[in-house]
Short mmCIF file of C-alpha atoms in Angstrom, two decimals:
data_model
loop_
_atom_site.label_atom_id
_atom_site.label_comp_id
_atom_site.label_asym_id
_atom_site.label_seq_id
_atom_site.Cartn_x
_atom_site.Cartn_y
_atom_site.Cartn_z
CA UNK B 479 -14.08 18.26 -23.24
CA UNK B 480 -10.83 19.67 -24.60
CA UNK B 481 -7.57 17.65 -24.66
CA UNK B 482 -5.96 19.62 -21.85
CA UNK B 483 -9.13 19.22 -19.61
CA UNK B 484 -8.95 15.53 -20.50
CA UNK B 485 -5.37 15.32 -19.33
CA UNK B 486 -6.27 17.26 -16.13
CA UNK B 487 -8.96 14.86 -15.11
CA UNK B 488 -6.66 11.82 -15.96
CA UNK B 489 -3.83 13.27 -13.84
CA UNK B 490 -6.23 13.84 -10.92
CA UNK B 491 -6.99 10.09 -11.40
CA UNK B 492 -3.39 9.38 -11.55
CA UNK B 493 -2.82 11.14 -8.09
CA UNK B 494 -5.63 9.19 -6.45
CA UNK B 495 -4.05 5.91 -7.93
CA UNK B 496 -0.77 7.10 -6.65
CA UNK B 497 -1.71 7.97 -3.22
CA UNK B 498 -3.33 4.51 -2.97
CA UNK B 499 -0.05 2.87 -3.91
CA UNK B 500 1.43 5.14 -1.22
CA UNK B 501 -0.59 3.80 1.36
CA UNK B 502 0.19 0.23 0.28
CA UNK B 503 4.04 0.77 -0.32
CA UNK B 504 4.40 2.41 3.08
CA UNK B 505 3.05 -0.56 4.78
CA UNK B 506 5.17 -2.54 2.80
CA UNK B 507 8.13 -0.53 3.48
CA UNK B 508 7.47 -0.70 7.33
CA UNK B 509 7.40 -4.77 7.21
CA UNK B 510 10.42 -4.95 4.87
CA UNK B 511 12.55 -2.09 6.41
CA UNK B 512 11.87 -2.70 9.93
CA UNK B 513 10.67 -6.19 10.43
CA UNK B 514 12.92 -7.32 7.48
CA UNK B 515 10.26 -9.80 6.26
CA UNK B 516 9.67 -10.21 2.42
CA UNK B 517 5.90 -10.33 2.64
CA UNK B 518 4.54 -11.22 -0.78
CA UNK B 519 1.28 -11.74 0.71
CA UNK B 520 0.75 -7.95 1.09
CA UNK B 521 -1.50 -7.89 -2.01
CA UNK B 522 -3.70 -10.37 -0.22
CA UNK B 523 -4.10 -7.75 2.76
CA UNK B 524 -5.53 -5.17 0.24
CA UNK B 525 -7.94 -7.77 -1.16
CA UNK B 526 -9.12 -8.58 2.28
CA UNK B 527 -9.83 -4.94 2.95
CA UNK B 528 -11.70 -4.44 -0.33
CA UNK B 529 -13.71 -7.55 0.68
CA UNK B 530 -14.56 -6.30 4.23
CA UNK B 531 -15.78 -2.93 2.57
CA UNK B 532 -18.13 -5.01 0.09
CA UNK B 533 -19.47 -6.96 3.11
CA UNK B 534 -19.93 -4.27 5.63
CA UNK B 535 -20.80 -0.77 3.88
CA UNK B 536 -24.37 0.02 2.95
CA UNK B 537 -23.82 3.47 1.51
CA UNK B 538 -23.52 5.49 4.89
CA UNK B 539 -20.22 6.81 6.34
CA UNK B 540 -20.92 4.79 9.57
CA UNK B 541 -20.75 1.41 7.91
CA UNK B 542 -17.62 2.74 6.27
CA UNK B 543 -16.02 3.62 9.68
CA UNK B 544 -17.14 0.15 10.91
CA UNK B 545 -15.52 -1.29 7.79
CA UNK B 546 -12.36 0.42 8.84
CA UNK B 547 -12.57 -0.48 12.33
CA UNK B 548 -12.92 -4.04 11.50
CA UNK B 549 -10.09 -3.66 9.01
CA UNK B 550 -7.77 -2.45 11.57
CA UNK B 551 -8.76 -5.27 13.86
CA UNK B 552 -8.47 -7.98 11.51
CA UNK B 553 -5.09 -6.74 9.98
CA UNK B 554 -3.55 -6.09 13.52
CA UNK B 555 -4.22 -9.68 14.62
CA UNK B 556 -3.13 -11.18 11.21
CA UNK B 557 -0.07 -9.00 11.39
CA UNK B 558 0.84 -10.43 14.66
CA UNK B 559 0.17 -13.71 13.59
CA UNK B 560 2.19 -13.44 10.49
CA UNK B 561 5.04 -12.08 12.87
CA UNK B 562 5.06 -15.21 14.70
CA UNK B 563 4.98 -17.38 11.70
CA UNK B 564 7.88 -15.67 10.10
CA UNK B 565 10.19 -16.04 13.24
CA UNK B 566 11.53 -19.47 12.51
CA UNK B 567 12.28 -18.57 8.75
CA UNK B 568 15.96 -17.73 7.58
CA UNK B 569 16.40 -15.24 4.80
CA UNK B 570 14.05 -13.60 2.28
CA UNK B 571 13.90 -16.62 0.06
CA UNK B 572 12.14 -18.56 2.60
CA UNK B 573 9.97 -15.64 3.59
CA UNK B 574 9.02 -15.01 -0.18
CA UNK B 575 8.02 -18.68 -0.68
CA UNK B 576 5.80 -18.90 2.44
CA UNK B 577 4.14 -15.33 1.98
CA UNK B 578 3.59 -15.96 -1.61
CA UNK B 579 1.85 -19.47 -0.89
CA UNK B 580 -0.36 -17.40 1.63
CA UNK B 581 -1.18 -14.91 -0.87
CA UNK B 582 -2.06 -17.54 -3.49
CA UNK B 583 -4.29 -19.13 -1.05
CA UNK B 584 -6.02 -16.05 -0.02
CA UNK B 585 -6.66 -15.09 -3.80
CA UNK B 586 -8.14 -18.55 -4.42
CA UNK B 587 -10.44 -18.12 -1.47
CA UNK B 588 -11.39 -14.66 -2.66
CA UNK B 589 -12.01 -16.09 -6.33
CA UNK B 590 -14.22 -18.81 -4.99
CA UNK B 591 -16.20 -16.72 -2.80
CA UNK B 592 -16.77 -13.87 -5.16
CA UNK B 593 -17.39 -16.23 -8.23
CA UNK B 594 -14.39 -14.43 -10.18
CA UNK B 595 -16.49 -11.20 -10.61
CA UNK B 596 -15.38 -7.69 -9.48
CA UNK B 597 -16.89 -6.81 -6.15
CA UNK B 598 -17.82 -2.93 -6.18
CA UNK B 599 -18.74 -1.66 -2.57
CA UNK B 600 -21.15 1.18 -2.20
CA UNK B 601 -19.77 4.49 -1.77
CA UNK B 602 -21.37 6.59 1.22
CA UNK B 603 -24.28 8.51 -0.24
CA UNK B 604 -22.79 11.76 0.83
CA UNK B 605 -19.64 11.26 -1.25
CA UNK B 606 -21.35 9.60 -4.18
CA UNK B 607 -21.77 12.67 -6.36
CA UNK B 608 -19.55 14.37 -8.72
CA UNK B 609 -17.79 17.81 -8.90
CA UNK B 610 -16.91 19.60 -12.07
CA UNK B 611 -13.31 19.43 -12.87
CA UNK B 612 -12.16 21.13 -16.19
CA UNK B 613 -15.70 20.73 -17.21
CA UNK B 614 -15.89 17.00 -16.21
CA UNK B 615 -17.62 15.27 -13.73
CA UNK B 616 -15.02 13.53 -11.10
CA UNK B 617 -16.05 11.47 -8.26
CA UNK B 618 -16.34 13.19 -4.95
CA UNK B 619 -15.19 9.93 -3.39
CA UNK B 620 -12.02 9.87 -5.13
CA UNK B 621 -11.26 13.48 -4.23
CA UNK B 622 -12.13 12.67 -0.58
CA UNK B 623 -9.76 9.68 -0.88
CA UNK B 624 -7.03 12.13 -1.99
CA UNK B 625 -7.46 14.42 0.84
CA UNK B 626 -7.57 11.36 3.35
CA UNK B 627 -4.42 9.93 1.92
CA UNK B 628 -2.46 13.25 1.98
CA UNK B 629 -3.39 13.56 5.69
CA UNK B 630 -2.26 10.04 6.29
CA UNK B 631 1.18 10.66 4.66
CA UNK B 632 1.73 14.07 6.62
CA UNK B 633 0.73 12.01 9.81
CA UNK B 634 3.31 9.12 8.91
CA UNK B 635 5.93 11.53 8.12
CA UNK B 636 5.50 13.45 11.62
CA UNK B 637 5.27 10.07 13.64
CA UNK B 638 8.40 8.49 11.87
CA UNK B 639 10.72 11.52 11.92
CA UNK B 640 9.46 13.88 14.36
CA UNK B 641 8.37 11.79 17.29
CA UNK B 642 9.53 9.44 20.00
CA UNK B 643 7.92 6.56 18.23
CA UNK B 644 9.98 7.28 15.47
CA UNK B 645 13.17 7.28 17.26
CA UNK B 646 12.47 3.98 18.98
CA UNK B 647 11.49 2.51 15.49
CA UNK B 648 14.99 3.59 13.95
CA UNK B 649 16.86 2.32 17.13
CA UNK B 650 15.29 -0.99 16.84
CA UNK B 651 16.26 -1.16 13.19
CA UNK B 652 19.76 0.15 13.33
CA UNK B 653 20.68 -1.53 16.56
CA UNK B 654 18.56 -4.17 18.08
CA UNK B 655 20.92 -5.30 20.74
CA UNK B 656 21.59 -1.75 22.02
CA UNK B 657 17.71 -1.13 21.91
CA UNK B 658 17.03 -4.15 23.99
CA UNK B 659 19.87 -2.80 26.52
CA UNK B 660 18.33 0.35 26.87
CA UNK B 661 14.71 -1.23 27.78
CA UNK B 662 13.22 -1.01 24.30
CA UNK B 663 12.17 -4.53 23.16
CA UNK B 664 13.25 -4.74 19.43
CA UNK B 665 11.14 -7.73 18.94
CA UNK B 666 8.10 -6.09 20.15
CA UNK B 667 8.69 -3.17 17.83
CA UNK B 668 9.31 -5.19 14.84
CA UNK B 669 5.98 -7.18 15.38
CA UNK B 670 4.22 -3.79 15.94
CA UNK B 671 5.75 -2.71 12.46
CA UNK B 672 4.53 -5.80 10.73
CA UNK B 673 1.06 -5.38 12.21
CA UNK B 674 0.78 -1.54 11.37
CA UNK B 675 2.11 -2.37 7.72
CA UNK B 676 -0.56 -5.08 7.35
CA UNK B 677 -3.29 -2.61 8.99
CA UNK B 678 -2.24 0.13 6.13
CA UNK B 679 -2.93 -2.40 3.40
CA UNK B 680 -6.01 -3.46 4.71
CA UNK B 681 -7.29 -0.06 5.36
CA UNK B 682 -5.97 0.96 1.74
CA UNK B 683 -8.26 -1.87 0.45
CA UNK B 684 -11.29 -0.59 2.62
CA UNK B 685 -10.80 2.97 1.53
CA UNK B 686 -9.61 2.24 -1.91
CA UNK B 687 -12.09 -0.20 -2.97
CA UNK B 688 -14.29 2.35 -4.95
CA UNK B 689 -10.81 3.76 -6.54
CA UNK B 690 -9.42 0.41 -7.62
CA UNK B 691 -12.30 -2.15 -7.59
CA UNK B 692 -11.43 -5.63 -6.24
CA UNK B 693 -11.28 -8.29 -8.77
CA UNK B 694 -9.35 -11.34 -9.87
CA UNK B 695 -5.61 -10.35 -9.95
CA UNK B 696 -5.89 -7.11 -8.20
CA UNK B 697 -3.90 -8.41 -5.41
CA UNK B 698 -0.93 -9.34 -7.74
CA UNK B 699 -1.15 -6.01 -9.52
CA UNK B 700 -1.01 -3.78 -6.21
CA UNK B 701 1.78 -6.01 -4.98
CA UNK B 702 3.91 -5.51 -8.13
CA UNK B 703 3.37 -2.05 -8.20
CA UNK B 704 4.14 -1.60 -4.25
CA UNK B 705 7.38 -3.39 -4.96
CA UNK B 706 8.23 -0.93 -7.89
CA UNK B 707 7.52 2.11 -5.62
CA UNK B 708 9.63 0.60 -2.96
CA UNK B 709 12.55 0.21 -5.49
CA UNK B 710 12.29 3.81 -6.86
CA UNK B 711 11.87 5.13 -3.29
CA UNK B 712 15.21 3.52 -2.17
CA UNK B 713 16.23 2.22 1.11
CA UNK B 714 14.58 2.61 4.35
CA UNK B 715 11.09 4.05 5.41
CA UNK B 716 11.33 7.49 3.93
CA UNK B 717 7.81 8.94 3.55
CA UNK B 718 8.78 11.76 0.80
CA UNK B 719 10.51 9.37 -1.35
CA UNK B 720 7.76 6.80 -1.17
CA UNK B 721 5.10 9.48 -1.92
CA UNK B 722 7.23 10.77 -4.79
CA UNK B 723 7.61 7.21 -6.30
CA UNK B 724 4.06 6.10 -5.86
CA UNK B 725 2.65 9.29 -7.37
CA UNK B 726 5.09 8.86 -10.34
CA UNK B 727 4.03 5.17 -10.83
CA UNK B 728 0.28 6.37 -10.42
CA UNK B 729 0.83 9.03 -13.37
CA UNK B 730 2.56 6.42 -15.48
CA UNK B 731 -0.37 3.95 -15.24
CA UNK B 732 -2.95 6.47 -16.01
CA UNK B 733 -1.58 9.80 -17.83
CA UNK B 734 1.18 7.91 -19.20
CA UNK B 735 -1.28 5.26 -20.78
CA UNK B 736 -3.27 7.75 -22.59
CA UNK B 737 -0.39 9.88 -23.58
CA UNK B 738 1.98 7.33 -24.77
CA UNK B 739 -0.07 3.97 -24.72
CA UNK B 740 2.86 1.79 -26.08
CA UNK B 741 5.74 3.20 -23.77
CA UNK B 742 3.87 3.51 -20.55
CA UNK B 743 4.57 0.00 -19.18
CA UNK B 744 8.15 -0.01 -20.79
CA UNK B 745 9.03 3.34 -19.14
CA UNK B 746 8.02 2.05 -15.77
CA UNK B 747 10.28 -1.21 -16.37
CA UNK B 748 13.00 1.05 -17.45
CA UNK B 749 12.77 3.26 -14.18
CA UNK B 750 13.06 0.08 -12.28
CA UNK B 751 16.06 -1.21 -14.22
CA UNK B 752 17.72 2.18 -13.65
CA UNK B 753 17.21 2.18 -10.07
CA UNK B 754 18.45 -1.26 -9.53
CA UNK B 755 21.52 -0.35 -11.58
CA UNK B 756 22.21 2.85 -9.77
CA UNK B 757 22.22 0.77 -6.24
CA UNK B 758 24.24 -1.95 -7.86
CA UNK B 759 23.98 -5.40 -6.11
CA UNK B 760 21.90 -4.47 -3.29
CA UNK B 761 18.58 -4.02 -5.32
CA UNK B 762 15.55 -4.63 -3.28
CA UNK B 763 17.32 -6.00 -0.24
CA UNK B 764 18.73 -2.23 0.39
CA UNK B 765 15.21 -1.64 1.25
CA UNK B 766 15.76 -3.60 4.42
CA UNK B 767 18.96 -2.13 5.70
CA UNK B 768 17.89 1.61 6.45
#
């Protein structure tokens, strides 16, 4: 396989990785930007999704659908419970400490259950083949994931920017008291945002487990990269910005590693520093103000 073909296949892998990060980061952006909660247990939600996929899938599309539905149910309930837990906490520092602790506990439980090994769920048999891309076999499942994540991004953009739900969401963020006065419950909308954000993380785990296999430390990896995507995307829940930032990070983590192996991580760090400097003292908290 030629060098150009190798780059093309790697870039496709970067796209899949980037879209996985997009789904995760979009969920975290909803939680931080709408609920104003610094949820550092977000990586544990992804981990929970991957474990559900491992437990419930048996190589059929039906079992994958069951795993997704189970993940949505568990994540919705967990997100609502987390919302109640966060209410008495004041400021991002307390929230970060509590959610980080929850994340550590979840990771410890996963390590004990899995024995510290990587648990790879089976792909649906119908999506377990390979397609020739630039003379190289590329997993059909990864291509399917790219398509599903792209459709999810389009749906989220339509809902947040071109629907009544999006208008209500922005109203609850911009002026909670006015929203309450007009009959909208800002508290309920914020709780729903946290639940939906958690659902996105768990769903990313269920569908993305074959793309980024669950194992020790994967929760910290996806949390860190999701935070980086949020910083690069800027304030608010802007789907286009999140998508561009996530795909850029995915490309740096894949294509950048084989092109400039010693500079890939450094360039990602430089991008984060530049974004923080440009936004001044607001930093990550700027995400919570739009």
